[in-house]
Coordinates of C-alpha atoms and ligand atoms in Angstrom, one line a residue:
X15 CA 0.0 0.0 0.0
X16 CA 1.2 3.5 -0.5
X17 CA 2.8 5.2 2.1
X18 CA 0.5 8.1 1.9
X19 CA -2.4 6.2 1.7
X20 CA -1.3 4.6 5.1
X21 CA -0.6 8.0 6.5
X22 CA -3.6 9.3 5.4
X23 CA -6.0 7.0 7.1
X24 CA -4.1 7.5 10.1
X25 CA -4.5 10.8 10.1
X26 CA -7.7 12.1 12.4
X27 CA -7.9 16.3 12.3
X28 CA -8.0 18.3 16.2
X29 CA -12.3 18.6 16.7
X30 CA -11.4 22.3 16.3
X31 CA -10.4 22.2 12.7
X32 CA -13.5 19.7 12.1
X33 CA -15.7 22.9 12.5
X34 CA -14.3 25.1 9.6
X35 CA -15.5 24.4 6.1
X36 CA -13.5 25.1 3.5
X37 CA -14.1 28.9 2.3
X38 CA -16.1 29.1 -0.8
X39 CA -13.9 31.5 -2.4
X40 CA -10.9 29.1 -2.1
X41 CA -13.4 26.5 -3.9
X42 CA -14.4 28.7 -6.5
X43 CA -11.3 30.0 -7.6
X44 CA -10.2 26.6 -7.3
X45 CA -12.7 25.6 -9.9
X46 CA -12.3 28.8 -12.4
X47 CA -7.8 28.0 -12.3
X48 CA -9.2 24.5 -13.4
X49 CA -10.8 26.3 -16.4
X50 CA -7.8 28.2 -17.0
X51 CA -5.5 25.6 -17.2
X52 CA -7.6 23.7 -19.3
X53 CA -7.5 26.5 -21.9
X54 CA -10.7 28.4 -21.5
X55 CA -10.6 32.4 -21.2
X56 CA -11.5 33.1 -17.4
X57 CA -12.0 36.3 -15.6
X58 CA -11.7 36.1 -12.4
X59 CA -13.5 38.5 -10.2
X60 CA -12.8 36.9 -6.2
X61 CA -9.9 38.1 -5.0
X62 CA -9.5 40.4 -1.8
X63 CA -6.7 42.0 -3.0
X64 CA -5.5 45.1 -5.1
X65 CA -4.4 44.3 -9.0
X66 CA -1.5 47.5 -8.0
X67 CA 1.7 46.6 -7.1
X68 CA 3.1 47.8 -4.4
X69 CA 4.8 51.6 -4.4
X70 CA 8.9 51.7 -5.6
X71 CA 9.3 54.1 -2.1
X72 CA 8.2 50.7 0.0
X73 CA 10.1 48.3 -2.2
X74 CA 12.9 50.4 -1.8
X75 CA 12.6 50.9 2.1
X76 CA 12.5 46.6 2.0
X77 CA 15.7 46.5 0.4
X78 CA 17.7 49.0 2.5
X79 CA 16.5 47.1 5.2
X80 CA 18.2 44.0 3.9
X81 CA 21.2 45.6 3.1
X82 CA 21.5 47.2 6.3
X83 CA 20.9 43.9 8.2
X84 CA 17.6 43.8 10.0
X85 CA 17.4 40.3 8.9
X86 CA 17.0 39.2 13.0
X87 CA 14.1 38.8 15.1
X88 CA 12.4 41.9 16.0
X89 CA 10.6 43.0 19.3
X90 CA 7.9 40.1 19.5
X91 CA 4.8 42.4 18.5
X92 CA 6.6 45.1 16.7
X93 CA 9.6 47.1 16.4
X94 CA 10.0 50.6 18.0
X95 CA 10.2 52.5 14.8
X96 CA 6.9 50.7 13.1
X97 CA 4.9 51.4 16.6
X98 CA 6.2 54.8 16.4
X99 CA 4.5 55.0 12.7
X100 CA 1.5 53.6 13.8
X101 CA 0.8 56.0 16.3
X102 CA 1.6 58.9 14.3
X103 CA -0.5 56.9 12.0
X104 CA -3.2 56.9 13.9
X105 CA -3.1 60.2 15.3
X106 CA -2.6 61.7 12.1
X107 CA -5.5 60.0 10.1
X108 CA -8.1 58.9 13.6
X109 CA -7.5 61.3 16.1
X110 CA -6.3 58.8 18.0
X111 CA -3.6 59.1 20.6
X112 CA -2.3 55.8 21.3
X113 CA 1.0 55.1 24.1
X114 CA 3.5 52.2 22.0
X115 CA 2.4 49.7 24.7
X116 CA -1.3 50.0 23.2
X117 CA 0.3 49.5 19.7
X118 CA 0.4 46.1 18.5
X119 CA 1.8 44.3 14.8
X120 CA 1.4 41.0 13.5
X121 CA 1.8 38.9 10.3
X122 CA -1.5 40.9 9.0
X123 CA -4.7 41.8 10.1
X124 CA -6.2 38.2 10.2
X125 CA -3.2 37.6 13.0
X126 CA -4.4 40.3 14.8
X127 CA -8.2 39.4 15.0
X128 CA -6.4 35.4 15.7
X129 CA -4.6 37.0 18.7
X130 CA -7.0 38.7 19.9
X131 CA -9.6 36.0 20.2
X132 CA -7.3 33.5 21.6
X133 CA -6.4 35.7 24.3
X134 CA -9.6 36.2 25.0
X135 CA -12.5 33.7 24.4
X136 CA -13.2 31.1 26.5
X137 CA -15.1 28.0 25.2
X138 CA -19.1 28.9 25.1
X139 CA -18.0 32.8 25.0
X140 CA -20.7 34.8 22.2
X141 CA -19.1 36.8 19.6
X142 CA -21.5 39.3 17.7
X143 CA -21.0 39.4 13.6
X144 CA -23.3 41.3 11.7
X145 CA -23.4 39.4 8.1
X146 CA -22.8 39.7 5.2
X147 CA -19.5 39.3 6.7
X148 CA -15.4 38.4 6.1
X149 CA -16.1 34.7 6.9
X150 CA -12.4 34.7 8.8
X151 CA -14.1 36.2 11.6
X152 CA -16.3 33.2 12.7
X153 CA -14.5 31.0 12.0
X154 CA -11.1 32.7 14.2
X155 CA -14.2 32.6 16.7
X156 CA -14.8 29.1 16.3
X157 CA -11.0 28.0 16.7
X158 CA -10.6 30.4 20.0
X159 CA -13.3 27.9 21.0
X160 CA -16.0 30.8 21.0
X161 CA -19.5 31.1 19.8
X162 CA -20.6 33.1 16.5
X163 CA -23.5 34.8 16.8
X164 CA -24.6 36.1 13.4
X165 CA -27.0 38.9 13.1
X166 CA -28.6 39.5 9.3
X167 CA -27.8 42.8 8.1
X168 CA -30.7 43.6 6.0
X169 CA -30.2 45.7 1.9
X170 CA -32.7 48.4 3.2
X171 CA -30.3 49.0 6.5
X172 CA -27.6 49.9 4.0
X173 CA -26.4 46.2 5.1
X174 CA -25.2 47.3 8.1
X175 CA -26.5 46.4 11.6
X176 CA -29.3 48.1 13.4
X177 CA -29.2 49.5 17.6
X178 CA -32.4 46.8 17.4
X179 CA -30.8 44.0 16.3
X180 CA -27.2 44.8 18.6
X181 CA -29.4 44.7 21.5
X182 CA -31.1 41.5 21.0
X183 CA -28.1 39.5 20.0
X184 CA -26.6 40.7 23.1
X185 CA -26.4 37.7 26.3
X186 CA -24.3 38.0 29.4
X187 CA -22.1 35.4 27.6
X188 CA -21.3 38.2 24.5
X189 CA -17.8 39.7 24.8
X190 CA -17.1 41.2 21.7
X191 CA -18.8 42.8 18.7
X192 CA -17.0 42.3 15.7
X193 CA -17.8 45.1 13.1
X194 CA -15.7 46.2 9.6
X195 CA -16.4 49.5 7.9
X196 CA -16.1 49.4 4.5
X197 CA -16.9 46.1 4.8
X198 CA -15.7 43.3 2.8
X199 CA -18.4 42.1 1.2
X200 CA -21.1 44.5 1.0
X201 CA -19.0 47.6 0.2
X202 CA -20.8 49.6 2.8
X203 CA -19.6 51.7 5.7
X204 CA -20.8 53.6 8.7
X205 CA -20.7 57.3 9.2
X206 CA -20.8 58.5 12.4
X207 CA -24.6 58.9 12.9
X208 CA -25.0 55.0 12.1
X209 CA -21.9 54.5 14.8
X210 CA -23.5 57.0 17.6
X211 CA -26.9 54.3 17.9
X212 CA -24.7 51.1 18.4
X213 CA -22.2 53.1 20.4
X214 CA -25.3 53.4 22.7
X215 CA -26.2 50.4 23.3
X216 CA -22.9 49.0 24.0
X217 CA -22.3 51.5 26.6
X218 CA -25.2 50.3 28.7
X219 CA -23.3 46.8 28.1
X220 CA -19.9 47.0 30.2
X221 CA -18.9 43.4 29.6
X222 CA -18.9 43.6 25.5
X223 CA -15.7 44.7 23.8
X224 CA -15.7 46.4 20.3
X225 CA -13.1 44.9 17.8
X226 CA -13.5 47.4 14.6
X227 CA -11.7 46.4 11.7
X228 CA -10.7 49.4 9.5
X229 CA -8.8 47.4 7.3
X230 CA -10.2 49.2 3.6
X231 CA -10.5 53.0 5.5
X232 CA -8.5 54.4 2.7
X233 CA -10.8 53.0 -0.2
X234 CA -14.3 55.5 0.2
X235 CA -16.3 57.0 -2.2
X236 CA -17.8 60.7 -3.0
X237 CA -16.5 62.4 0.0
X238 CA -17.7 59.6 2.2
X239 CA -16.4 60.6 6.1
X240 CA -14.5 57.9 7.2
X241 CA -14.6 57.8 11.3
X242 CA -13.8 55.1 13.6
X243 CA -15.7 54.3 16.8
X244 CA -12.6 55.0 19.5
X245 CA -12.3 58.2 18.3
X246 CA -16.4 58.5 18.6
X247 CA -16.7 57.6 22.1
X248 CA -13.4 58.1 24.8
X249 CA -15.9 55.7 27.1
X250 CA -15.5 53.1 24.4
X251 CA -12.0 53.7 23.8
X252 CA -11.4 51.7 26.9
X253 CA -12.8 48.4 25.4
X254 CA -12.4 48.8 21.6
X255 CA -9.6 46.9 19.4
X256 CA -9.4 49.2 16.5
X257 CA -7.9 47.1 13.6
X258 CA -6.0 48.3 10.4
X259 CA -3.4 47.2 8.3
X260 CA -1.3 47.8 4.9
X261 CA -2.4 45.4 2.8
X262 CA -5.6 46.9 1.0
X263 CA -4.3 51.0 1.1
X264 CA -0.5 50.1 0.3
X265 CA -1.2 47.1 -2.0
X266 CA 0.9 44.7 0.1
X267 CA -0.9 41.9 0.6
X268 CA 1.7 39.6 0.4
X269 CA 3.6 41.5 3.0
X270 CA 1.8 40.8 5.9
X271 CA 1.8 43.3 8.4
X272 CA -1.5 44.4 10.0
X273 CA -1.6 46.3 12.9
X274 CA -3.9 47.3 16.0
X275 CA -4.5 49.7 18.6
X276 CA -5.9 48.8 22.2
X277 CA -6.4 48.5 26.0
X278 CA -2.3 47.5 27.5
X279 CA -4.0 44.9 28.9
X280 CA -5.2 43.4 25.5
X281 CA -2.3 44.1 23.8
X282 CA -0.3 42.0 26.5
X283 CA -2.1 39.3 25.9
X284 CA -2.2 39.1 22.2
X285 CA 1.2 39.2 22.1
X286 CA 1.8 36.0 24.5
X287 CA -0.6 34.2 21.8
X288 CA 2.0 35.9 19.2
X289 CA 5.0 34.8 21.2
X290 CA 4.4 31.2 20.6
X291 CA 3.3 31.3 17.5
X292 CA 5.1 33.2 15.2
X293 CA 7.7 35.3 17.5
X294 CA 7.8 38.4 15.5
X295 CA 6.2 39.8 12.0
X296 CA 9.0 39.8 9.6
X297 CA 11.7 42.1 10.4
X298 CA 11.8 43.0 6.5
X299 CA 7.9 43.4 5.8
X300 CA 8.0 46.2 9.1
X301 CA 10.9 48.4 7.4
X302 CA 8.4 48.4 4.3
X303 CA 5.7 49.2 6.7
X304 CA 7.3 52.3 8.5
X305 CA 7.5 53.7 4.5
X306 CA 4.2 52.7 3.8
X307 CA 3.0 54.4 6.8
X308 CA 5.3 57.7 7.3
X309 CA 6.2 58.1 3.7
X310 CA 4.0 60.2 1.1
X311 CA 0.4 59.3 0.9
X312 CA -1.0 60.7 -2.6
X313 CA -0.4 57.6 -4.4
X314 CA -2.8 55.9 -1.1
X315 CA -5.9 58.8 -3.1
X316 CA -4.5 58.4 -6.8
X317 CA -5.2 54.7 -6.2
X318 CA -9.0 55.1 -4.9
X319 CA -10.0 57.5 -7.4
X320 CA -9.1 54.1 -10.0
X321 CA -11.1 52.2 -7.7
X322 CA -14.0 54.8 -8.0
X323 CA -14.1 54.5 -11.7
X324 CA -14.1 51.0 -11.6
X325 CA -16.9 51.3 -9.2
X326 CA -19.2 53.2 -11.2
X327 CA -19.1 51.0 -13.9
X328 CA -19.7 47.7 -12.4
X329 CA -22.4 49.2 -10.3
X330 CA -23.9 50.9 -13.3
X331 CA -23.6 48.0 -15.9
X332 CA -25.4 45.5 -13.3
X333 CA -28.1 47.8 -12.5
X334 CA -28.5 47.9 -16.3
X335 CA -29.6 43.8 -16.0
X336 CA -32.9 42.7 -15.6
X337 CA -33.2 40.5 -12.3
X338 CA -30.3 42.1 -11.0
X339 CA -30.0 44.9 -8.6
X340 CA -26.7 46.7 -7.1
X341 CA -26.7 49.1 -4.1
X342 CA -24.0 51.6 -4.5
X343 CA -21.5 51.2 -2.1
X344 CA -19.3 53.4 0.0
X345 CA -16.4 52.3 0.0
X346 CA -13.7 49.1 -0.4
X347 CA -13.2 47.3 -3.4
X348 CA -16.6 45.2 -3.4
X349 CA -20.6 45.1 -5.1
X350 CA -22.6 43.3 -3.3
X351 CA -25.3 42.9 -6.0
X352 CA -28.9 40.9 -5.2
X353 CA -29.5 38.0 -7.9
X354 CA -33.2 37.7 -6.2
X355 CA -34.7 38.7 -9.4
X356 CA -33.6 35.7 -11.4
X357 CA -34.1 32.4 -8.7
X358 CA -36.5 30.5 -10.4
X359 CA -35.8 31.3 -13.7
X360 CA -34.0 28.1 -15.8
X361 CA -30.8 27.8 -17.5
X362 CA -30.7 26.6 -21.2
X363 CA -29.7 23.4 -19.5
X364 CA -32.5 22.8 -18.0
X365 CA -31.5 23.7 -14.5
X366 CA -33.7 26.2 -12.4
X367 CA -31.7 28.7 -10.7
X368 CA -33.2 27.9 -7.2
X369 CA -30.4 29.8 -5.3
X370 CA -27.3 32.3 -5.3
X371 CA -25.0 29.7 -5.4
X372 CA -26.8 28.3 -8.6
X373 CA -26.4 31.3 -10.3
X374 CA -22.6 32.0 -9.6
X375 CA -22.2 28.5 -10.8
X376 CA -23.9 28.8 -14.2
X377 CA -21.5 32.1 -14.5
X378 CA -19.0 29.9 -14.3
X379 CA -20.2 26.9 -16.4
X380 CA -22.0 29.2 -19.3
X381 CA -19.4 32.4 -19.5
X382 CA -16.4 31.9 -17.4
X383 CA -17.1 34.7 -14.7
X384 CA -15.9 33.7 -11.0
X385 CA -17.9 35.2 -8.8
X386 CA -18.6 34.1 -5.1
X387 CA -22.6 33.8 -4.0
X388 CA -23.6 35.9 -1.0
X389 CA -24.3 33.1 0.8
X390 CA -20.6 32.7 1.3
X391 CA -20.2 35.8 3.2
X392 CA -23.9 34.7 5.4
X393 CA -26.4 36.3 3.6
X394 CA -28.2 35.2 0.1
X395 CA -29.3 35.5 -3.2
X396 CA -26.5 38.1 -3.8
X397 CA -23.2 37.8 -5.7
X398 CA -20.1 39.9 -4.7
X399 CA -17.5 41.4 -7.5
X400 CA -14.5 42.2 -6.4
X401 CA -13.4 45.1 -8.5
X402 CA -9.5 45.1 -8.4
X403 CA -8.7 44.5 -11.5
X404 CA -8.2 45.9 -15.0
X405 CA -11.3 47.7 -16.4
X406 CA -11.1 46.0 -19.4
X407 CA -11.3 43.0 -17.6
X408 CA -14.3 44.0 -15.7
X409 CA -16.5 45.6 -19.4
X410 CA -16.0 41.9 -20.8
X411 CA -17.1 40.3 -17.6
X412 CA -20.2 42.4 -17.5
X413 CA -20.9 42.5 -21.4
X414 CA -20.6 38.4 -19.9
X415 CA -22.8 38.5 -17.3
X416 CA -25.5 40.2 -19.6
X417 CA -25.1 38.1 -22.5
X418 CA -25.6 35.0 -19.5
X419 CA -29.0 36.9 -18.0
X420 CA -30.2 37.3 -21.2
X421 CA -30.3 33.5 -21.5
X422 CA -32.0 32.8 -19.0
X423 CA -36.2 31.9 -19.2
Ligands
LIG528 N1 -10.1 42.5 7.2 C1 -10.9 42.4 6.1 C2 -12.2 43.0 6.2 C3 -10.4 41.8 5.0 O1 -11.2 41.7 3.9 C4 -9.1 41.2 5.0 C5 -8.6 40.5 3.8 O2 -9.2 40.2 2.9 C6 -8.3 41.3 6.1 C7 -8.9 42.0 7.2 C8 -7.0 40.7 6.3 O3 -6.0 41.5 5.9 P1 -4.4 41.1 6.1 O4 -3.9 40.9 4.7 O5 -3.8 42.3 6.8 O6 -4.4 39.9 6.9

């Protein structure tokens, strides 16, 4: 018998990984490369990432860095000079004044929210997540041994969660409220008068912590006023993790350095989870960071106003499609667009459409557009878009998707 074989039916996953499906984008992307390969013309249109490279300044900052050595383990949850940026950071762009001890970094965001839960959930602990949502979150949750709870975010509430609905998720068991803003999927975000209501209710709720991922603030539309809660509320401040890191604004995804701001406390403890996992970010990627962060910032607005464009057409050449209908959002690189009007019609296969995922997959099978179903991110029959990518790219998959509605009966 084959040795892998053998190891393979040896092998029994931890119960902790048995409750974490595979993500659906993986799967679909998976499926369109599989196209690809096999010669057909694919686009694309799932990835969470900008199509931009990253800025000469920050490449340029990562190679002095080699060359002058800082090739050792840093500081385990950040060096002095990247906290320092960070601060300045987020004084500079929040109105936030945080000490370097309230400062933490980590191999991206997604380490960040990991830390955070791990040093803080305790099996059977509730964690609030307004959908649709960054599927990460729940499942970081579920690992940390916590509880989900997942609140619908309805299209008429601008997808984003009502004081109503905050209060009633909320038990004596809840300890954090996980919210994004612009949010990855749905594109929208939350001024200040949506904050004020939810800041509210979580003030008359002492035991509930905030964790506020800012992650896309850089990427809003038509003079849209960014503002995040900590610098809302001072009386928050004192129990909110605000989240942010480089890889959306700076195009560094494959960096990975995301950052946060917090309670000493908090930031202690992540960093023990960090200490035994991954000892330090890389020493390289924080050099590139400090430039990222401290170094000129119109390329950060050059970049969005591409975005915008992009934007407009998408949203204006879905609206244009019978059975399909695309809020406008604020901000991040996202539509969020309801396929409602075409479940129940049939394919010229013969197959009825009976759900989003249906759909996305006859975009697939019938004109070799990727899209990921709403359902993914918690909350069907929608489709998301991710926009970062060329626009020519993004008139054929439209002119795609059109010619693949029009099919339809
Ligand atoms: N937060 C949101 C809302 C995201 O969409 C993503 C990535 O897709 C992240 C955080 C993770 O970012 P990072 O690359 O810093 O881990």
């Amino acid at each position: 018998m084959n040795m892998n074989v053998q190891m393979a039916r040896g092998f029994r996953p931890a119960r902790r990984i048995e409750a974490i499906g595979v993500s659906e984008i993986l799967r679909i992307t998976a499926l369109a490369q599989q196209r690809k390969k096999a010669g057909r013309d694919v686009i694309i249109l799932g990835a969470g990432e900008p199509d931009f490279d990253t800025p000469a300044n920050i490449k340029e900052a990562a190679v002095r860095a080699i060359a002058d050595g800082k090739t050792k383990y840093t500081a385990l949850d950040g060096t002095a000079e990247l906290k320092a940026a960070i601060r300045e950071k987020f004084r500079r762009d929040n109105g936030l004044d945080f000490g370097l001890d309230q400062i933490t970094v980590a191999a991206g965001a997604k380490q960040v929210l990991y830390n955070a839960m791990m040093a803080t959930i305790d099996e059977g602990d509730e964690v609030i997540i307004p959908t649709p949502f960054w599927v990460t979150y729940a499942d970081i949750v579920k690992i940390a041994g916590g509880t989900p709870v997942l609140v619908p975010c309805r299209e008429e509430n601008g997808f984003r969660l009502t004081a109503e609905d905050l209060e009633c998720a909320i038990t004596p068991r809840t300890r954090w409220l996980m919210l994004n803003s612009p949010s990855n999927p749905s594109g929208a975000a939350y001024a200040a008068e949506h904050y004020h209501p939810l800041i509210e209710v979580l003030l008359r709720h002492p035991q509930v912590w905030l964790m506020i991922d800012d992650m896309y603030e850089h990427i809003v539309y038509d003079d849209f006023a960014f503002v995040t809660p900590a610098a809302l509320e001072p009386q928050l401040a004192g129990r909110t993790l605000t989240v942010n890191g480089v890889s959306k604004a700076y195009a560094m995804t494959g960096w990975r350095i995301g950052y946060a701001g917090g309670p000493a406390p908090l930031i202690a403890a992540m960093a023990i989870v960090q200490s035994q996992s991954t000892s330090c970010p890389s020493s390289i990627s924080q050099a590139a960071a400090v430039e990222a962060l401290a170094g000129p910032q119109a390329i950060v607005g050059e970049r969005c106003q591409s975005f915008k464009a992009r934007r407009d057409l998408v949203v204006e050449a879905l609206n244009a499609i019978e059975g399909i209908s695309c809020r406008v959002p604020e901000g991040a690189f996202y539509t969020f667009a309801s396929c409602g009007g075409l479940i129940g019609k049939t394919t010229p296969d013969g197959v009825i459409l009976d759900s989003d995922h249906a759909f996305t997959d006859y975009l697939l099978r019938s004109v070799d557009v990727a899209v990921v179903p709403g359902s993914a991110f918690g909350l069907g029959p929608y489709f998301r878009i991710s926009y970062a990518t060329s626009t020519g790219e993004l008139q054929e998959a439209c002119r795609r998707i059109t010619a693949a509605v029009a099919r339809l009966s």
